[in-house]
XYZ file of C-alpha atoms in Angstrom:
719
model
C 150.260 120.819 243.653
C 149.884 117.470 245.365
C 147.097 115.298 246.634
C 146.607 115.085 250.343
C 146.933 111.598 251.766
C 144.517 110.290 254.378
C 146.189 109.230 257.590
C 149.057 111.745 257.624
C 149.022 113.541 260.866
C 149.004 117.072 259.496
C 146.013 116.443 257.284
C 143.819 114.084 259.318
C 140.840 116.326 259.150
C 140.804 116.480 255.369
C 139.877 112.861 254.714
C 136.873 112.388 252.571
C 134.974 110.322 255.075
C 134.568 113.372 257.358
C 132.246 115.107 254.907
C 128.790 115.808 256.385
C 125.773 116.394 254.073
C 122.296 116.905 255.564
C 119.241 116.515 253.366
C 115.904 118.101 254.213
C 112.665 117.963 252.364
C 110.879 121.148 253.295
C 107.482 121.664 251.647
C 105.976 123.599 254.629
C 108.663 126.306 255.223
C 108.295 128.090 251.888
C 105.490 130.155 250.427
C 104.425 131.466 247.136
C 102.423 134.715 246.787
C 100.695 135.818 243.572
C 101.112 139.608 243.874
C 100.730 140.033 240.103
C 102.802 143.124 239.582
C 102.091 145.002 242.905
C 105.656 146.124 243.306
C 106.237 149.474 241.600
C 107.750 151.635 244.285
C 108.154 155.351 244.639
C 109.182 157.715 247.437
C 108.064 161.379 247.601
C 109.743 163.718 250.063
C 107.566 166.297 251.862
C 107.798 168.258 255.051
C 108.007 166.193 258.250
C 105.419 166.102 261.047
C 102.321 165.211 258.966
C 100.232 162.292 259.995
C 97.204 161.878 257.695
C 96.918 161.168 253.984
C 94.181 161.397 251.348
C 94.119 160.712 247.615
C 92.163 163.103 245.379
C 92.011 164.666 241.932
C 91.674 168.442 242.356
C 92.439 169.263 238.703
C 90.319 166.512 237.071
C 93.034 165.015 234.937
C 93.999 161.353 234.589
C 96.396 161.247 237.488
C 95.811 160.830 241.235
C 97.026 163.673 243.506
C 97.785 163.396 247.185
C 97.291 165.669 250.231
C 99.107 165.198 253.546
C 98.185 167.103 256.754
C 98.139 166.878 260.555
C 95.595 167.876 263.194
C 98.283 169.180 265.394
C 99.892 171.398 262.766
C 98.877 174.147 260.432
C 100.005 172.887 257.023
C 98.445 171.020 254.139
C 100.702 169.716 251.445
C 99.335 168.663 248.102
C 101.334 166.666 245.507
C 100.243 167.009 241.890
C 100.011 163.676 240.024
C 101.730 162.838 236.775
C 102.515 159.938 234.523
C 103.444 156.573 236.182
C 102.555 157.784 239.655
C 105.223 160.606 239.608
C 104.608 163.847 241.319
C 105.569 166.964 239.314
C 105.229 169.547 242.060
C 103.863 170.170 245.452
C 101.859 172.906 247.093
C 102.434 173.822 250.756
C 99.563 175.779 252.331
C 99.396 177.285 255.847
C 95.834 176.815 257.278
C 94.170 177.344 260.629
C 91.631 174.482 260.263
C 94.041 171.719 261.469
C 92.122 168.736 260.061
C 92.635 165.282 261.416
C 90.633 163.571 258.738
C 89.296 164.486 255.343
C 86.720 162.343 253.455
C 85.389 162.868 249.897
C 81.672 163.709 249.542
C 80.104 162.440 246.243
C 76.999 163.221 244.286
C 74.394 160.764 242.917
C 76.735 159.907 239.991
C 79.556 159.200 242.456
C 81.571 162.259 241.415
C 83.497 164.043 244.197
C 81.932 167.477 244.751
C 83.482 168.477 248.018
C 85.246 167.092 251.130
C 84.302 166.670 254.833
C 86.900 167.324 257.521
C 87.111 167.117 261.284
C 89.521 168.822 263.694
C 90.020 167.499 267.238
C 92.270 170.425 268.070
C 89.691 173.050 267.010
C 86.656 170.934 268.053
C 85.126 171.529 264.609
C 83.866 169.679 261.518
C 82.885 171.173 258.167
C 83.085 171.137 254.380
C 86.010 172.117 252.297
C 87.345 171.808 248.714
C 90.518 172.171 246.648
C 90.969 174.453 243.665
C 92.814 173.297 240.606
C 96.163 174.466 241.986
C 95.833 172.183 245.031
C 94.898 174.939 247.469
C 92.356 174.029 250.125
C 89.270 176.233 250.685
C 87.449 175.821 253.987
C 83.759 176.660 254.593
C 82.173 177.719 257.851
C 82.780 175.027 260.476
C 80.433 173.441 262.966
C 81.751 173.816 266.472
C 81.323 171.254 269.330
C 81.778 171.260 273.025
C 83.735 168.079 273.152
C 86.555 166.685 270.847
C 85.463 165.048 267.631
C 87.965 162.809 265.776
C 85.938 160.358 263.588
C 83.746 161.130 260.600
C 81.683 159.163 258.058
C 79.607 160.080 255.033
C 76.434 158.530 253.849
C 72.750 159.119 252.657
C 70.283 158.595 255.436
C 67.084 159.882 253.840
C 65.509 160.505 250.433
C 67.033 163.855 249.615
C 70.131 164.038 247.238
C 72.439 165.531 250.007
C 74.748 163.275 251.984
C 74.695 163.377 255.779
C 77.804 163.311 258.031
C 78.293 161.207 261.146
C 80.527 162.695 263.965
C 82.048 160.803 266.857
C 85.425 160.256 268.614
C 87.198 158.844 271.609
C 86.750 162.112 273.511
C 83.442 163.102 271.934
C 80.047 162.840 273.696
C 77.973 160.211 271.866
C 77.314 160.567 268.138
C 75.882 163.408 266.137
C 74.705 163.745 262.515
C 75.300 166.831 260.422
C 72.609 167.587 257.866
C 72.255 170.248 255.137
C 69.508 172.760 255.820
C 69.097 176.143 253.980
C 72.721 176.181 252.857
C 74.302 175.393 256.195
C 74.986 172.277 258.363
C 72.874 171.648 261.401
C 73.455 169.175 264.232
C 71.265 166.245 265.214
C 72.053 164.214 268.378
C 71.853 160.459 268.022
C 73.491 159.143 271.225
C 74.850 161.339 273.984
C 75.795 159.078 276.847
C 78.489 156.862 275.451
C 81.858 157.139 273.714
C 82.249 155.906 270.126
C 85.840 156.136 268.830
C 84.727 154.466 265.609
C 81.326 154.726 263.862
C 80.406 154.487 260.129
C 77.387 155.088 257.956
C 76.606 151.848 256.089
C 73.443 150.123 254.720
C 73.263 147.111 257.194
C 69.883 145.740 256.098
C 69.968 146.367 252.325
C 67.041 148.808 252.270
C 68.962 151.492 250.401
C 69.438 153.864 253.439
C 72.555 154.269 255.498
C 72.445 152.770 258.951
C 75.024 153.191 261.712
C 77.605 150.691 262.908
C 79.539 151.900 265.914
C 82.099 150.669 268.446
C 81.060 151.452 272.067
C 84.315 151.934 273.985
C 82.833 151.778 277.489
C 80.804 148.574 276.886
C 83.291 147.038 274.430
C 80.558 146.247 271.988
C 79.732 146.748 268.331
C 76.265 148.425 268.166
C 73.885 148.275 265.180
C 71.575 151.313 264.756
C 68.942 150.882 262.052
C 67.552 153.810 259.974
C 63.798 154.171 259.564
C 64.560 155.698 256.099
C 63.892 159.184 257.363
C 67.205 159.642 259.216
C 65.908 158.347 262.626
C 68.048 155.624 264.226
C 67.286 152.951 266.706
C 69.667 150.560 268.505
C 68.662 146.974 267.406
C 71.660 144.812 268.217
C 74.804 144.732 270.286
C 77.753 142.320 269.679
C 80.425 141.918 272.344
C 83.997 141.961 271.113
C 87.151 140.553 272.723
C 89.225 143.663 272.956
C 89.749 147.252 271.853
C 88.712 147.728 268.197
C 91.393 149.646 266.327
C 89.668 149.990 262.914
C 86.204 149.448 261.664
C 85.205 149.057 257.973
C 82.241 147.854 255.805
C 82.941 146.104 252.587
C 81.724 143.255 250.442
C 84.813 141.084 250.993
C 83.494 137.888 249.318
C 81.519 139.377 246.367
C 78.166 137.961 247.368
C 76.165 141.273 247.055
C 75.921 141.602 250.882
C 77.849 144.130 253.003
C 80.278 142.526 255.388
C 81.739 144.063 258.525
C 85.511 144.091 259.120
C 87.167 145.192 262.321
C 90.662 144.690 263.856
C 91.512 143.758 267.445
C 95.231 143.142 268.195
C 96.729 140.748 265.666
C 93.407 139.841 264.156
C 91.102 141.138 261.451
C 87.589 139.854 262.200
C 84.855 139.406 259.560
C 81.078 139.461 260.174
C 79.650 138.232 256.863
C 76.444 139.701 255.602
C 73.514 137.664 254.421
C 69.911 138.044 253.134
C 68.537 138.415 256.702
C 71.312 140.767 257.920
C 72.041 138.394 260.780
C 75.886 138.586 260.453
C 76.189 135.229 262.078
C 78.852 133.823 259.814
C 82.217 134.850 261.159
C 85.836 134.548 260.121
C 89.132 135.722 261.610
C 92.417 136.446 259.817
C 95.523 136.275 262.022
C 98.324 138.692 261.246
C 101.906 139.012 262.182
C 101.548 142.454 263.772
C 98.747 144.325 265.530
C 96.462 145.891 263.025
C 95.947 149.610 263.603
C 94.379 150.312 260.195
C 93.564 148.209 257.167
C 92.307 148.860 253.676
C 90.534 146.345 251.375
C 90.970 146.228 247.575
C 91.753 144.039 244.559
C 95.430 145.067 244.682
C 96.720 142.223 242.359
C 93.770 142.493 239.988
C 92.606 138.870 240.152
C 89.009 139.597 240.934
C 89.306 138.836 244.661
C 89.496 141.336 247.528
C 92.854 141.573 249.265
C 93.910 143.488 252.435
C 96.722 145.783 253.339
C 97.268 146.854 256.930
C 99.337 149.304 258.943
C 101.012 148.759 262.312
C 102.221 152.152 263.594
C 104.049 150.716 266.658
C 106.423 148.575 264.483
C 105.963 151.011 261.575
C 105.251 148.411 258.897
C 102.723 147.831 256.133
C 101.889 144.275 255.135
C 99.497 142.700 252.587
C 97.578 139.450 252.297
C 96.130 138.365 248.971
C 92.890 136.402 248.747
C 93.354 133.077 246.962
C 89.773 131.909 246.971
C 86.715 132.280 249.201
C 88.261 133.842 252.300
C 91.467 131.939 252.009
C 94.484 134.256 252.094
C 98.140 134.016 251.136
C 100.979 134.255 253.587
C 101.614 137.835 254.659
C 103.878 139.931 252.445
C 105.678 142.685 254.363
C 105.965 145.643 251.901
C 107.215 148.497 254.075
C 109.224 148.778 257.156
C 109.913 152.509 257.412
C 110.341 154.756 260.523
C 107.381 156.931 261.547
C 104.521 155.362 259.368
C 101.266 156.980 260.391
C 98.677 156.455 257.698
C 97.674 154.013 254.880
C 95.292 154.701 252.046
C 94.197 153.089 248.760
C 95.920 154.635 245.780
C 93.918 154.339 242.606
C 93.520 156.226 239.334
C 92.955 155.531 235.679
C 96.545 154.202 235.459
C 97.329 153.311 239.094
C 96.312 150.456 241.343
C 97.883 150.174 244.756
C 98.302 151.882 248.130
C 100.183 154.778 249.719
C 101.664 155.172 253.151
C 102.746 158.296 255.040
C 105.754 158.699 257.371
C 105.862 161.579 259.795
C 109.529 161.854 258.954
C 108.551 163.584 255.680
C 108.001 160.833 253.158
C 105.099 159.347 251.160
C 105.624 155.725 249.922
C 103.530 154.395 247.058
C 103.157 150.785 245.813
C 101.311 150.235 242.608
C 100.993 147.574 239.935
C 103.903 147.416 237.496
C 102.608 147.001 233.997
C 105.683 147.169 231.871
C 109.334 146.290 232.596
C 110.765 148.063 229.636
C 112.318 151.196 230.975
C 113.768 152.408 234.284
C 111.884 150.615 237.154
C 111.933 150.629 240.906
C 110.309 147.627 242.581
C 109.781 146.662 246.188
C 108.556 143.415 247.781
C 109.067 141.492 250.917
C 111.870 142.687 253.198
C 115.132 144.081 252.179
C 117.037 143.173 248.907
C 120.532 142.992 250.464
C 122.118 140.567 247.912
C 120.505 140.018 244.521
C 121.244 137.371 241.832
C 119.838 136.867 238.255
C 118.052 133.604 237.739
C 118.031 132.780 234.033
C 115.354 131.177 231.981
C 116.401 128.997 229.047
C 115.495 130.655 225.702
C 115.293 134.163 227.047
C 117.818 136.784 228.059
C 115.647 138.374 230.657
C 116.118 136.984 234.069
C 114.024 136.434 237.197
C 115.434 138.078 240.280
C 116.495 136.307 243.440
C 117.440 138.285 246.537
C 118.540 137.623 250.069
C 117.178 139.496 253.102
C 120.058 139.052 255.496
C 118.204 140.615 258.429
C 115.410 138.094 258.366
C 117.577 135.259 256.789
C 115.042 134.796 254.028
C 115.630 134.159 250.342
C 113.081 135.555 247.873
C 112.665 134.717 244.249
C 110.616 137.156 242.043
C 109.184 135.243 239.047
C 107.750 136.758 235.933
C 104.264 135.775 234.840
C 103.003 134.969 231.309
C 103.238 138.713 230.349
C 106.840 138.825 231.611
C 105.835 141.010 234.505
C 106.878 140.396 238.160
C 103.965 138.154 239.308
C 104.862 135.499 241.830
C 107.068 135.816 244.983
C 108.535 132.636 246.327
C 110.137 132.861 249.768
C 112.012 130.379 251.926
C 114.077 130.847 255.090
C 117.843 130.163 254.984
C 120.136 129.014 257.701
C 122.508 132.049 258.063
C 123.314 135.576 256.998
C 125.136 134.570 253.879
C 127.303 136.986 251.798
C 127.189 135.149 248.495
C 124.516 133.575 246.235
C 125.055 131.513 243.020
C 122.174 130.362 240.914
C 121.915 127.827 238.096
C 118.910 127.221 235.872
C 118.389 123.446 235.399
C 115.244 123.944 233.223
C 112.389 126.359 232.989
C 110.810 124.872 236.115
C 113.841 123.720 238.118
C 116.412 126.163 239.692
C 119.249 125.506 242.134
C 120.813 128.019 244.559
C 124.056 128.017 246.565
C 124.450 130.191 249.668
C 127.791 130.626 251.342
C 130.185 133.101 253.049
C 133.907 133.393 252.899
C 135.541 131.914 256.022
C 132.466 129.782 256.859
C 132.528 125.974 256.452
C 129.072 125.345 255.071
C 127.283 125.692 251.716
C 123.478 125.687 251.740
C 121.978 124.201 248.620
C 118.297 124.799 247.796
C 116.765 122.968 244.739
C 113.474 124.581 243.747
C 110.761 122.940 241.517
C 108.553 125.775 240.239
C 105.924 123.480 238.778
C 104.581 122.596 242.371
C 106.651 124.968 244.444
C 108.512 122.256 246.303
C 112.036 122.457 247.400
C 114.813 120.245 248.559
C 117.459 121.604 250.864
C 120.844 120.285 251.799
C 123.953 121.541 253.646
C 127.420 120.678 252.425
C 129.913 120.934 255.310
C 133.404 121.717 254.123
C 136.733 120.681 255.785
C 138.076 124.203 255.849
C 137.190 127.844 255.592
C 135.594 128.609 252.265
C 137.511 131.089 250.043
C 135.353 130.630 246.872
C 132.826 128.270 245.345
C 132.835 127.461 241.560
C 130.122 125.755 239.559
C 130.649 123.520 236.479
C 127.789 122.376 234.375
C 128.681 119.495 232.037
C 126.505 118.958 228.990
C 126.012 115.336 229.946
C 124.924 116.112 233.502
C 121.758 117.787 234.838
C 123.139 119.389 237.960
C 126.319 121.472 238.392
C 129.435 120.114 240.058
C 131.065 122.077 242.910
C 134.682 123.045 243.239
C 135.312 124.543 246.660
C 138.559 126.512 247.232
C 139.271 126.268 250.975
C 141.768 127.079 253.629
C 142.497 124.264 256.020
C 144.893 125.308 258.841
C 146.706 127.640 256.462
C 146.860 125.153 253.557
C 145.039 126.031 250.316
C 143.013 123.114 248.921
C 140.261 122.433 246.373
C 137.539 119.886 246.926
C 135.234 118.507 244.254
C 131.619 117.498 244.700
C 129.245 115.980 242.166
C 125.512 115.230 242.428
C 124.769 111.464 242.300
C 121.540 110.163 243.795
C 120.130 113.671 244.156
C 122.602 114.921 246.714
C 126.080 116.371 246.688
C 128.922 113.896 247.440
C 132.595 114.634 247.639
C 134.649 112.803 245.009
C 138.274 111.669 245.260
C 140.682 113.345 247.590
C 141.138 116.971 248.466
C 143.908 118.506 246.285
C 146.517 120.731 247.881
C 147.792 123.959 246.242
C 150.338 125.061 248.949
C 151.508 128.320 247.457
C 148.359 129.471 245.736
C 147.194 133.075 246.284
C 144.179 132.521 244.161
C 142.214 129.668 242.438
C 139.935 130.034 239.492
C 137.843 127.213 238.098
C 136.339 127.770 234.629
C 134.602 124.773 232.949
C 137.005 121.801 233.225
C 140.080 123.990 233.770
C 141.682 125.182 236.979
C 144.042 128.148 237.172
C 146.306 128.549 240.185
C 148.284 131.696 240.825
C 151.445 132.158 242.959
C 153.470 135.339 243.388
C 156.807 136.516 244.676
C 158.655 139.766 244.604
C 159.485 139.617 240.869
C 157.221 137.111 239.198
C 153.608 135.992 239.117
C 153.218 132.302 238.087
C 150.202 130.771 236.451
C 149.584 127.038 236.445
C 146.844 125.559 234.335
C 145.261 122.222 234.976
C 142.690 120.143 233.093
C 139.988 117.768 234.277
C 141.341 115.832 237.304
C 143.913 118.532 238.107
C 146.651 115.930 238.520
C 149.379 117.755 236.541
C 149.616 121.311 235.271
C 149.152 121.456 231.480
C 151.516 124.478 231.421
C 153.314 126.856 233.698
C 153.633 130.511 232.755
C 155.850 132.863 234.702
C 155.219 136.533 234.050
C 157.871 139.097 235.047
C 155.342 141.171 236.891
C 156.238 143.186 239.948
C 152.680 144.393 240.550
C 150.279 142.856 243.035
C 148.013 140.100 241.750
C 144.375 140.934 242.244
C 141.873 138.840 240.168
C 141.618 136.590 237.172
C 138.598 135.610 235.074
C 138.230 133.315 232.074
C 135.488 133.727 229.406
C 134.798 134.389 225.777
C 134.682 138.163 225.845
C 135.141 138.355 222.030
C 132.196 135.899 221.499
C 134.248 133.886 218.993
C 134.231 130.517 220.706
C 137.614 130.875 222.392
C 138.054 131.645 226.097
C 140.735 134.138 227.154
C 142.284 134.597 230.621
C 142.036 138.145 231.904
C 144.280 138.782 234.867
C 144.194 142.083 236.779
C 147.211 143.550 238.603
C 147.600 146.761 240.599
C 150.197 148.933 242.272
C 149.868 152.349 243.958
C 146.285 152.985 242.761
C 147.127 151.950 239.141
C 145.433 148.917 237.608
C 146.717 146.704 234.781
C 145.243 143.958 232.621
C 146.955 140.918 231.173
C 145.044 139.054 228.418
C 146.145 135.479 227.494
C 144.542 133.244 224.904
C 143.917 129.728 226.296
C 145.705 127.438 223.872
C 148.793 125.204 223.957
C 151.037 127.869 222.488
C 150.715 130.665 225.016
C 154.090 129.815 226.627
C 155.979 130.393 223.411
C 154.045 133.502 222.446
C 154.416 135.228 225.755
C 157.255 137.301 224.409
C 154.982 138.848 221.901
C 154.040 142.532 222.540
C 150.340 141.923 222.346
C 150.474 140.180 225.620
C 152.099 142.987 227.506
C 150.209 144.527 230.427
C 147.548 147.048 229.504
C 147.035 149.900 231.912
C 143.445 150.592 232.946
C 142.973 154.283 233.376
C 141.249 155.024 236.732
C 140.582 158.651 236.538
C 141.435 160.489 239.770
C 138.888 163.282 239.063
C 136.094 160.672 239.409
C 137.659 159.218 242.613
C 138.173 155.825 241.035
C 140.496 153.618 242.921
C 142.157 150.332 242.267
C 140.559 148.753 245.336
C 137.121 150.003 244.309
C 137.639 148.514 240.832
C 138.554 145.008 241.918
C 135.854 144.732 244.575
C 133.018 145.561 242.203
C 133.661 143.655 238.943
C 130.790 141.892 237.262
C 130.688 139.845 234.041
C 127.384 140.249 232.234
C 126.287 136.836 230.970
C 124.316 138.155 228.041
C 122.947 135.668 225.494
C 123.722 135.816 221.754
C 123.982 138.067 219.709
C 125.445 140.357 222.356
C 128.761 139.294 223.642
C 129.478 139.123 227.402
C 130.836 142.348 228.856
C 132.778 143.326 232.059
C 131.146 145.900 234.237
C 132.402 147.885 237.252
C 130.526 149.977 239.734
C 132.361 152.744 241.616
C 131.110 153.221 245.144
C 132.835 156.581 245.167
C 131.438 158.155 242.017
C 128.099 156.169 241.961
C 128.866 155.376 238.252
C 128.557 152.151 236.373
C 131.367 151.534 233.897
C 131.890 149.085 231.149
C 135.420 147.674 230.567
C 135.862 147.750 226.856
C 138.519 145.545 225.317
C 138.949 146.309 221.590
C 141.397 145.582 218.779
C 141.259 141.858 219.632
C 142.629 142.651 223.108
C 145.096 145.429 222.216
C 143.182 148.275 223.793
C 141.403 148.640 227.108
C 139.209 151.504 228.357
C 136.522 152.285 230.957
C 133.343 153.784 229.634
C 130.923 155.379 232.068
C 127.284 154.231 231.442
C 124.906 155.409 234.128
C 124.637 156.840 237.612
C 123.454 154.206 240.094
C 123.310 155.476 243.646
C 123.335 153.586 246.976
C 124.207 150.358 245.152
C 124.550 147.108 247.068
C 124.858 144.197 244.692
C 124.029 144.319 240.970
C 123.833 142.428 237.720
C 123.375 143.425 234.035
C 120.724 141.819 231.882
C 119.514 142.052 228.320
C 115.923 142.704 227.635
C 113.737 144.458 225.035
C 115.473 143.744 221.776
C 118.988 143.578 223.084
C 118.798 146.621 225.337
C 120.926 146.270 228.434
C 119.823 147.175 231.947
C 121.622 147.270 235.263
C 119.590 145.705 238.094
C 120.832 146.680 241.520
C 119.795 146.780 245.166
C 119.330 150.264 246.581
C 120.688 150.173 250.127
C 119.042 153.457 251.249
C 115.480 152.701 250.048
C 115.703 148.927 250.441
C 114.403 148.247 246.976
C 115.491 146.895 243.581
C 116.105 149.296 240.696
C 116.667 148.730 236.979
C 118.337 151.397 234.835
C 118.876 151.337 231.096
C 122.521 151.625 230.132
């Protein structure tokens, strides 16, 4: 090892005055969203080709059931609800009714007694029900000469029976279906216009349902008031700026007056109700995608109405959470799945959330997570490509950070006071990084390092969680990054950086500290010309070199000026990896070095004290073979690429874990007998694993937390 001298021709680019560090204060680029647990994710496989979805409870238990169907097909599929939103079985029924939409019909006590359906293909509408096994039962339909596609349910007169509004984009005008002597009879309301969207809603607070309709030809919203006997008169028309995709009535601001919500393009418009039913006060919410359908609801259970919406063209579902009176959070993209067709509220005694249907044969549900104590699957913004634990002082359970490499966004999932996922903090990053390291400065201050091997830049983000402000800087390195190491001194607040780099084929280590609230390079870059690997642990640096017969370890302290000791091991196997930590939890670090040859892996364990050179001849320091079982398709390459050291707090000692991409199993590397015995213990099956970590929660129970590459979510499994 030697220091590089500035001014020498070969090393001119390495001089310390060529370092570039850019500092950016960025309060406006990040966002924080209080989703309050709306992240429990489930996927249910069904037959493809279905386009509509409804939630129901056909067996009157505590759990929500689902039914999927399509107006162009002849199947209705019902999924039977179970605990935690699971579906225990499904019923597939062939039917000839071909419903496009199904709506519940309730009695005076708001209990569902039957359902209304409409079929564009059959040009029919009628009543139906489900038996306790989930089988649909259709009544005698009403037939039309044109093609109905839209329905609404309401009470337009004094009798206890509900009435049904029929319209559609290829239907002549609007009609009302009424009960009369045990059958449904038709009543024409308008016959000369096209109304793709029309709803029964009490617009003037007189207790009787009026009609709000979108006139496609004139591009207007039309208000039809009810005279309390089921007779309607057009009293007002409101021009709109484009084609209305969805129309809804809901008290969005909890002021006791019904509001009107409708979507045009990338906007959701609000006409706010008042005591005079003037609907003069207006508000518009801008969205990232065109809104084809939206649903309101208090999805994060904070007492305010939120909105989820569906865009079928881009096949996404997003949510916005209301923060106060008609002020909404930044949009949270929950789903981006091929073939999304429908979006519905998803509620029951135990479930609060929404469900989306894909015509590829899947139903996706997002509900509030109430307990992170067992196996969990959570989904939030974008894709969790790379995940990292973010520790909290005084607790072993970690918050979760993850990088969405497609969108170049870093997301931090923070637990609330009940230790449930509650807040999502998001900020853009500069590149599609491959590595993240995180350090907890305090309960409120976290620092993150983003980098990729062979790049020349480290992006550093310092986050203050008290006011959700961040400071961002970029540390430009002289060479290609091979690895970044952190060192946290007890006397310092922020970690130091040691960057192992390759500069024109020369292996070097540069050191950076954090004076004046930004990273600065200290001293000169140190050259390790023959190093095949560098490992920095605490104040020590380990440098490995290798030839055909020996592998040599050099150990340096503090300023790395001279090696403390040199150990030459008569090892003919290929060096792969070394790690240093206190795996026995006795206050003494040990150096674990892994070797491999022809699919076989070996481990060398060395205590880090001044006498290791003299004791090397002892048998207890001979190589230990790690059995990689061929029957489980474990390979040496697989092993070294997927090692993870679980940094578990006392009283549990740290452990070494390994995930096999071939067997989809997570293993623990057990070192027993004070280092004399080594074995791999299978723990759990974890499929489609991207990155992962292991954490301790719930009275010292360990969980593996990993990114599921197929479902683009985060899973935790007890091990």
